[in-house]
């Protein structure tokens, strides 16, 4: 019974497993080395940006960027509801106030009318999120930000697709398109994450690309003065893809064995959580800015070299879901835009029961995002979110689930997921 899950290192393949093993024994290049520059140069080249700076996580890259543009006490930074606390924390840590904008159900990104209402003289920056890989109204927000003199940041944690020509392409031959017109190229800056369940993964890591020379100089100074993480922490992260690979292999042979192994490793801390306990209470946490280490950059480089292959498969899987679900996709409010989905959002009835039913078949549906600001145990009050202020985001969070759509999936996996989901609702009626 094959394990289908978009949360547990979904990009992880044998080549990544072997690379992590090699990095463990490469003591001299754990922290420093040429791989860091390779990652930064990849983004500068593909996104036609003059400056790129890597950090230990996406939120640390965001913190450095916000600090560089002068965000501080008395400022407001606009973000959307239906997001992760990792996006909100840097704003609070720097003493500024997050202002939440409602979403449009069509693209799970900012609603333009609500955005216009919530801009104020205190607005220092807008962070627009490319949710699930769907097209966000970036050019409309760009025009609005220009008129008000507001710094525009694209949050591209869910998608790495340098060319807009790739999106909505009907062709399977995606390698011949030009770079430089896609998500991450329109704003004043763009943020990327290399977390374990992102478009590419090195367990931890993040990066910011930026146009402005003065802002870039300040980010560079922050990066230069930042420390590397400890050797112990690094080894812990390098063990993550190794142990996860073994857990998935065990699960595919014997699901009970895989589950036992996973909970043992998680309980001992050998498999770490993507968001630490201290980050769920931003009032108590404090910001850190740390360098991106060479050993993790090596893992990132390996997957960046396969990103077109990843994206091509994501597009193929989306089309297969659309075909397999047929007219049933209307019931699931299946999205119609062709893009490189990191996960495919659907809006469903009987959400919790569907999740339980799918687990019987080793299918683990995703739950981005189960409340206006996730994870579930984040205090909305402490992150400054007022219930009722973003009604569409709140409604969607109660109904949304994510169909797995990741590079390792096969078309037979898609057929299985589609069949099980349809069976559940047909048995309900």
Coordinates of C-alpha atoms in Angstrom, one line a residue:
X1 CA 0.0 0.0 0.0
X2 CA 1.9 3.1 -1.2
X3 CA 2.1 6.1 1.0
X4 CA 0.6 9.3 -0.6
X5 CA 1.4 12.4 1.4
X6 CA 2.3 16.0 0.4
X7 CA 3.5 17.0 3.8
X8 CA 6.3 14.4 4.5
X9 CA 9.3 15.6 2.4
X10 CA 7.3 15.1 -0.9
X11 CA 10.2 16.0 -3.2
X12 CA 12.6 13.5 -1.5
X13 CA 14.1 11.0 -3.9
X14 CA 17.1 8.6 -3.7
X15 CA 19.5 11.2 -5.0
X16 CA 18.6 13.6 -2.1
X17 CA 18.9 10.7 0.4
X18 CA 22.4 9.9 -0.9
X19 CA 23.4 13.6 -1.0
X20 CA 22.4 14.1 2.6
X21 CA 24.5 11.0 3.6
X22 CA 27.5 12.4 1.8
X23 CA 27.1 15.8 3.5
X24 CA 27.2 14.2 6.9
X25 CA 30.7 13.1 6.3
X26 CA 31.9 16.3 4.6
X27 CA 32.9 18.1 7.8
X28 CA 35.0 20.8 6.1
X29 CA 32.1 22.0 3.9
X30 CA 29.1 21.7 6.3
X31 CA 28.9 25.5 6.9
X32 CA 31.0 27.2 4.2
X33 CA 31.5 26.3 0.5
X34 CA 30.6 27.1 -3.1
X35 CA 27.1 25.7 -3.0
X36 CA 25.6 28.8 -1.3
X37 CA 26.7 31.1 -4.1
X38 CA 25.4 28.6 -6.6
X39 CA 21.9 28.8 -5.1
X40 CA 22.0 32.6 -5.0
X41 CA 23.3 32.9 -8.6
X42 CA 20.6 30.5 -9.8
X43 CA 17.9 32.9 -8.6
X44 CA 19.6 36.0 -9.9
X45 CA 19.9 34.4 -13.3
X46 CA 16.5 32.8 -13.6
X47 CA 14.6 35.8 -12.1
X48 CA 16.7 38.5 -13.8
X49 CA 17.3 40.2 -10.4
X50 CA 20.7 41.8 -9.6
X51 CA 20.7 40.7 -5.9
X52 CA 19.9 37.5 -4.1
X53 CA 20.7 36.6 -0.5
X54 CA 20.1 33.3 1.3
X55 CA 19.3 32.7 4.9
X56 CA 18.5 29.8 7.1
X57 CA 14.7 30.0 6.6
X58 CA 12.1 31.9 4.6
X59 CA 11.0 33.8 7.7
X60 CA 14.6 34.9 8.4
X61 CA 14.9 36.1 4.8
X62 CA 11.7 38.0 5.3
X63 CA 13.0 39.5 8.6
X64 CA 16.2 40.7 6.9
X65 CA 14.2 42.2 4.1
X66 CA 11.7 44.0 6.3
X67 CA 14.6 45.3 8.5
X68 CA 16.4 46.5 5.5
X69 CA 13.4 48.6 4.2
X70 CA 13.1 50.1 7.7
X71 CA 10.0 48.3 9.0
X72 CA 9.6 49.0 12.8
X73 CA 7.4 50.3 15.5
X74 CA 4.4 52.3 14.3
X75 CA 4.5 50.7 10.8
X76 CA 2.0 48.5 9.2
X77 CA 2.7 45.6 6.9
X78 CA -0.3 44.2 4.9
X79 CA -0.5 40.4 4.6
X80 CA -3.4 38.2 3.6
X81 CA -5.5 36.0 5.9
X82 CA -5.4 32.3 5.0
X83 CA -1.6 32.2 5.6
X84 CA 1.0 30.7 8.0
X85 CA 2.2 32.3 11.2
X86 CA 5.8 32.1 9.7
X87 CA 4.8 35.0 7.4
X88 CA 3.3 37.1 10.2
X89 CA 6.0 36.6 12.9
X90 CA 8.8 38.8 11.4
X91 CA 6.4 41.7 11.3
X92 CA 5.6 41.4 14.9
X93 CA 9.2 40.7 15.9
X94 CA 10.3 44.0 14.4
X95 CA 7.6 45.9 16.3
X96 CA 5.3 46.6 13.4
X97 CA 1.6 45.6 13.0
X98 CA 0.3 43.0 10.6
X99 CA -2.9 44.1 8.8
X100 CA -4.9 41.2 7.4
X101 CA -6.6 41.4 4.0
X102 CA -9.4 39.0 3.0
X103 CA -8.9 36.6 0.0
X104 CA -10.7 35.9 -3.2
X105 CA -11.9 32.3 -3.5
X106 CA -10.8 32.2 -7.1
X107 CA -7.1 32.4 -6.4
X108 CA -6.8 32.2 -2.6
X109 CA -4.8 35.5 -2.7
X110 CA -5.6 39.1 -1.8
X111 CA -9.0 40.6 -2.6
X112 CA -8.3 43.9 -4.3
X113 CA -11.2 45.8 -2.9
X114 CA -10.4 44.8 0.7
X115 CA -6.8 45.6 0.1
X116 CA -7.7 49.2 -1.0
X117 CA -9.8 49.6 2.2
X118 CA -6.9 48.5 4.5
X119 CA -4.1 50.6 3.1
X120 CA -3.3 53.5 5.4
X121 CA -0.6 56.2 5.8
X122 CA 1.2 53.7 8.1
X123 CA 1.5 51.0 5.4
X124 CA 5.2 50.4 4.8
X125 CA 5.0 47.2 2.8
X126 CA 2.5 44.7 1.2
X127 CA 3.3 41.0 1.1
X128 CA 1.3 39.3 -1.6
X129 CA 1.1 35.5 -1.5
X130 CA 1.2 33.2 -4.5
X131 CA -1.0 30.6 -2.7
X132 CA -0.7 27.0 -3.9
X133 CA 1.0 28.3 -7.1
X134 CA -2.2 30.0 -8.3
X135 CA -1.8 33.4 -10.1
X136 CA -2.1 36.3 -7.6
X137 CA -3.2 39.8 -8.8
X138 CA 0.4 41.0 -8.5
X139 CA 0.3 43.5 -11.3
X140 CA -2.8 45.2 -9.9
X141 CA -1.2 45.4 -6.5
X142 CA 2.0 46.7 -8.1
X143 CA 0.1 49.6 -9.7
X144 CA -1.5 50.4 -6.4
X145 CA 1.7 50.2 -4.4
X146 CA 3.5 52.5 -6.9
X147 CA 0.8 55.2 -6.4
X148 CA 1.2 55.0 -2.7
X149 CA 5.0 54.6 -2.5
X150 CA 4.6 51.2 -0.8
X151 CA 7.2 48.4 -1.0
X152 CA 5.8 45.3 -2.7
X153 CA 7.0 41.8 -1.7
X154 CA 6.0 38.6 -3.4
X155 CA 5.8 35.6 -1.2
X156 CA 6.8 32.7 -3.5
X157 CA 7.1 30.0 -0.9
X158 CA 4.7 27.8 -2.9
X159 CA 6.1 28.2 -6.4
X160 CA 9.3 28.5 -8.2
X161 CA 8.4 29.2 -11.8
X162 CA 10.6 32.0 -13.3
X163 CA 8.6 32.3 -16.5
X164 CA 5.0 33.3 -16.7
X165 CA 5.0 31.6 -20.1
X166 CA 5.2 28.3 -18.3
X167 CA 2.0 28.9 -16.5
X168 CA -1.1 28.0 -18.3
X169 CA 1.0 26.4 -21.0
X170 CA -0.7 23.6 -22.9
X171 CA 2.6 22.2 -23.9
X172 CA 4.4 19.4 -22.1
X173 CA 7.7 20.7 -23.5
X174 CA 8.4 23.3 -20.8
X175 CA 12.1 23.5 -21.1
X176 CA 12.2 25.9 -24.1
X177 CA 10.3 28.8 -22.5
X178 CA 12.1 32.1 -21.6
X179 CA 12.8 33.1 -18.0
X180 CA 12.1 36.4 -16.3
X181 CA 8.3 37.1 -16.4
X182 CA 6.7 34.8 -13.7
X183 CA 5.9 34.9 -10.0
X184 CA 8.7 36.7 -8.2
X185 CA 9.6 39.1 -11.0
X186 CA 7.0 41.8 -10.5
X187 CA 7.5 43.1 -7.0
X188 CA 10.3 45.1 -5.5
X189 CA 11.5 41.9 -3.8
X190 CA 10.5 38.2 -3.7
X191 CA 10.8 35.6 -0.9
X192 CA 11.4 31.9 -1.4
X193 CA 11.3 29.0 1.1
X194 CA 13.2 25.8 0.9
X195 CA 11.3 24.1 3.7
X196 CA 10.6 20.3 3.7
X197 CA 7.3 20.6 1.8
X198 CA 8.0 23.5 -0.5
X199 CA 8.6 23.7 -4.3
X200 CA 12.2 22.6 -3.6
X201 CA 13.5 21.4 -0.2
X202 CA 16.7 21.5 1.8
X203 CA 14.8 20.9 5.0
X204 CA 15.4 24.5 6.0
X205 CA 16.4 27.5 4.0
X206 CA 15.1 30.7 2.4
X207 CA 16.1 33.4 0.0
X208 CA 15.3 37.0 -1.0
X209 CA 15.7 38.6 -4.4
X210 CA 15.6 42.3 -4.7
X211 CA 16.2 45.2 -7.2
X212 CA 17.1 48.2 -5.1
X213 CA 20.8 48.6 -4.5
X214 CA 20.4 50.4 -1.2
X215 CA 18.1 47.8 0.2
X216 CA 20.4 45.0 -1.1
X217 CA 23.3 46.6 0.6
X218 CA 21.5 46.5 4.0
X219 CA 20.5 42.9 3.5
X220 CA 24.0 42.0 2.6
X221 CA 25.3 43.6 5.8
X222 CA 22.7 41.6 7.8
X223 CA 23.7 38.4 6.1
X224 CA 27.5 39.0 6.6
X225 CA 27.1 39.6 10.3
X226 CA 24.7 36.7 10.9
X227 CA 26.1 33.5 12.4
X228 CA 25.8 30.0 11.0
X229 CA 23.7 27.4 12.9
X230 CA 25.5 25.0 15.2
X231 CA 27.0 21.7 13.9
X232 CA 24.6 19.8 16.1
X233 CA 21.6 21.5 14.5
X234 CA 23.0 21.0 11.1
X235 CA 23.5 17.3 11.6
X236 CA 19.9 17.1 12.9
X237 CA 18.6 18.6 9.7
X238 CA 20.8 16.4 7.4
X239 CA 19.5 13.4 9.2
X240 CA 15.9 14.5 8.4
X241 CA 15.9 13.4 4.7
X242 CA 17.8 10.2 5.6
X243 CA 15.3 9.1 8.3
X244 CA 12.3 10.3 6.3
X245 CA 13.4 8.3 3.2
X246 CA 13.7 5.2 5.4
X247 CA 10.3 5.9 7.0
X248 CA 8.6 6.2 3.6
X249 CA 10.3 3.0 2.4
X250 CA 9.2 1.2 5.5
X251 CA 5.7 2.5 5.2
X252 CA 5.5 1.3 1.6
X253 CA 6.4 -2.2 2.7
X254 CA 4.4 -2.3 5.9
X255 CA 2.3 0.7 6.9
X256 CA 2.3 -0.1 10.6
X257 CA 6.1 -0.4 10.7
X258 CA 6.4 3.0 8.9
X259 CA 4.1 4.7 11.4
X260 CA 5.9 3.2 14.4
X261 CA 9.3 4.3 13.0
X262 CA 8.0 7.8 12.2
X263 CA 6.6 8.4 15.7
X264 CA 9.7 7.0 17.4
X265 CA 12.0 9.3 15.4
X266 CA 9.6 12.3 15.9
X267 CA 9.4 11.6 19.6
X268 CA 13.2 11.5 20.0
X269 CA 13.6 14.8 18.0
X270 CA 15.4 13.1 15.1
X271 CA 12.6 14.2 12.8
X272 CA 12.0 17.9 13.6
X273 CA 8.9 20.0 13.1
X274 CA 8.8 22.8 10.5
X275 CA 7.5 25.4 13.0
X276 CA 8.9 25.4 16.5
X277 CA 6.8 25.9 19.6
X278 CA 8.4 29.3 20.3
X279 CA 7.2 30.5 16.9
X280 CA 3.6 29.9 17.6
X281 CA 3.6 32.7 20.2
X282 CA 5.3 35.7 18.4
X283 CA 4.9 37.8 21.5
X284 CA 7.4 35.6 23.3
X285 CA 9.6 34.8 20.4
X286 CA 12.4 36.9 19.1
X287 CA 13.8 37.1 15.6
X288 CA 16.9 35.4 14.4
X289 CA 18.9 36.0 11.3
X290 CA 21.3 33.2 10.4
X291 CA 23.4 32.2 7.4
X292 CA 22.3 29.5 5.0
X293 CA 24.9 26.7 5.4
X294 CA 26.7 25.0 2.4
X295 CA 25.5 21.5 3.3
X296 CA 21.8 22.5 3.0
X297 CA 22.6 24.6 -0.1
X298 CA 23.9 21.4 -1.7
X299 CA 20.5 19.7 -1.2
X300 CA 18.8 22.8 -2.6
X301 CA 21.0 22.9 -5.7
X302 CA 20.1 19.3 -6.5
X303 CA 16.4 20.1 -6.6
X304 CA 16.8 23.4 -8.4
X305 CA 18.4 21.4 -11.2
X306 CA 15.2 19.4 -11.4
X307 CA 12.7 22.2 -10.9
X308 CA 11.5 22.1 -14.5
X309 CA 11.0 18.4 -14.3
X310 CA 9.2 18.9 -11.0
X311 CA 7.0 21.6 -12.5
X312 CA 6.3 19.6 -15.6
X313 CA 5.1 16.7 -13.4
X314 CA 2.9 18.9 -11.3
X315 CA 1.2 20.2 -14.4
X316 CA 0.7 16.7 -15.7
X317 CA -0.7 15.5 -12.4
X318 CA -3.1 18.4 -12.3
X319 CA -4.4 17.6 -15.7
X320 CA -4.8 13.9 -14.7
X321 CA -6.8 14.9 -11.7
X322 CA -9.0 17.0 -13.9
X323 CA -9.6 14.1 -16.2
X324 CA -10.1 11.5 -13.5
X325 CA -12.5 13.7 -11.5
X326 CA -14.5 14.7 -14.6
X327 CA -17.8 16.5 -13.7
X328 CA -17.2 15.5 -10.1
X329 CA -14.7 18.3 -9.8
X330 CA -17.6 20.8 -9.7
X331 CA -18.7 19.2 -6.4
X332 CA -15.2 19.7 -5.0
X333 CA -14.8 23.2 -6.4
X334 CA -11.7 22.1 -8.1
X335 CA -9.6 25.0 -9.5
X336 CA -9.6 25.5 -13.2
X337 CA -6.3 27.4 -13.6
X338 CA -3.5 25.3 -15.1
X339 CA -0.4 26.0 -13.0
X340 CA 2.3 24.3 -11.0
X341 CA 0.4 23.4 -7.9
X342 CA 2.4 22.6 -4.8
X343 CA -1.0 21.1 -3.6
X344 CA -4.4 21.3 -5.3
X345 CA -7.0 23.1 -3.1
X346 CA -10.5 21.7 -3.0
X347 CA -13.5 22.9 -1.0
X348 CA -15.5 20.1 0.5
X349 CA -18.3 19.0 2.8
X350 CA -17.8 16.5 5.6
X351 CA -14.1 17.6 5.7
X352 CA -13.0 15.6 8.7
X353 CA -14.7 12.4 7.7
X354 CA -13.2 12.6 4.2
X355 CA -9.7 12.9 5.8
X356 CA -10.3 9.9 8.0
X357 CA -11.7 7.8 5.1
X358 CA -8.7 8.6 2.8
X359 CA -6.2 7.6 5.6
X360 CA -7.6 4.1 5.5
X361 CA -6.1 3.9 2.0
X362 CA -2.8 5.5 3.0
X363 CA -3.8 8.8 1.4
X364 CA -3.0 11.9 3.6
X365 CA -4.8 15.0 2.3
X366 CA -3.2 18.3 3.2
X367 CA -4.8 21.0 5.3
X368 CA -3.3 24.3 4.1
X369 CA -4.8 26.4 5.7
X370 CA -7.2 25.2 8.5
X371 CA -7.7 28.7 10.0
X372 CA -7.1 32.3 9.1
X373 CA -3.5 32.0 10.4
X374 CA -2.1 28.5 10.9
X375 CA -1.1 26.2 12.5
X376 CA -4.2 25.3 14.5
X377 CA -2.7 26.0 17.9
X378 CA -1.6 29.6 17.0
X379 CA -3.5 32.2 19.0
X380 CA -5.2 34.5 16.5
X381 CA -5.4 37.2 19.2
X382 CA -1.6 37.2 19.7
X383 CA -0.9 37.6 15.9
X384 CA -3.4 40.5 15.7
X385 CA -6.1 38.8 13.7
X386 CA -9.7 39.8 14.5
X387 CA -12.3 37.1 13.9
X388 CA -14.8 38.3 11.3
X389 CA -12.4 40.7 9.6
X390 CA -11.7 38.3 6.7
X391 CA -14.9 36.3 6.2
X392 CA -14.0 34.6 3.0
X393 CA -10.6 33.4 4.4
X394 CA -12.4 32.0 7.5
X395 CA -15.0 30.2 5.4
X396 CA -12.5 28.7 3.0
X397 CA -10.3 27.6 5.9
X398 CA -13.2 25.6 7.3
X399 CA -13.8 23.8 4.0
X400 CA -10.4 23.5 2.3
X401 CA -8.4 20.4 1.8
X402 CA -5.4 19.8 -0.5
X403 CA -5.0 17.0 -3.0
X404 CA -1.4 15.7 -3.2
X405 CA 0.4 17.0 -6.3
X406 CA 4.1 16.5 -5.9
X407 CA 7.0 15.4 -8.1
X408 CA 7.2 11.8 -7.0
X409 CA 3.5 11.1 -7.5
X410 CA 2.5 8.9 -10.4
X411 CA -0.6 9.1 -12.6
X412 CA -1.7 5.8 -10.9
X413 CA -1.5 7.5 -7.6
X414 CA -3.7 10.3 -8.9
X415 CA -6.3 7.7 -10.1
X416 CA -6.3 6.2 -6.7
X417 CA -6.8 9.5 -4.9
X418 CA -9.6 10.5 -7.3
X419 CA -11.3 7.1 -6.9
X420 CA -11.2 7.1 -3.1
X421 CA -12.5 10.7 -2.9
X422 CA -15.4 10.0 -5.3
X423 CA -16.2 6.7 -3.5
X424 CA -16.5 8.6 -0.2
X425 CA -19.1 11.1 -1.5
X426 CA -20.9 8.5 -3.6
X427 CA -21.3 6.3 -0.5
X428 CA -22.5 9.4 1.5
X429 CA -25.4 10.1 -0.9

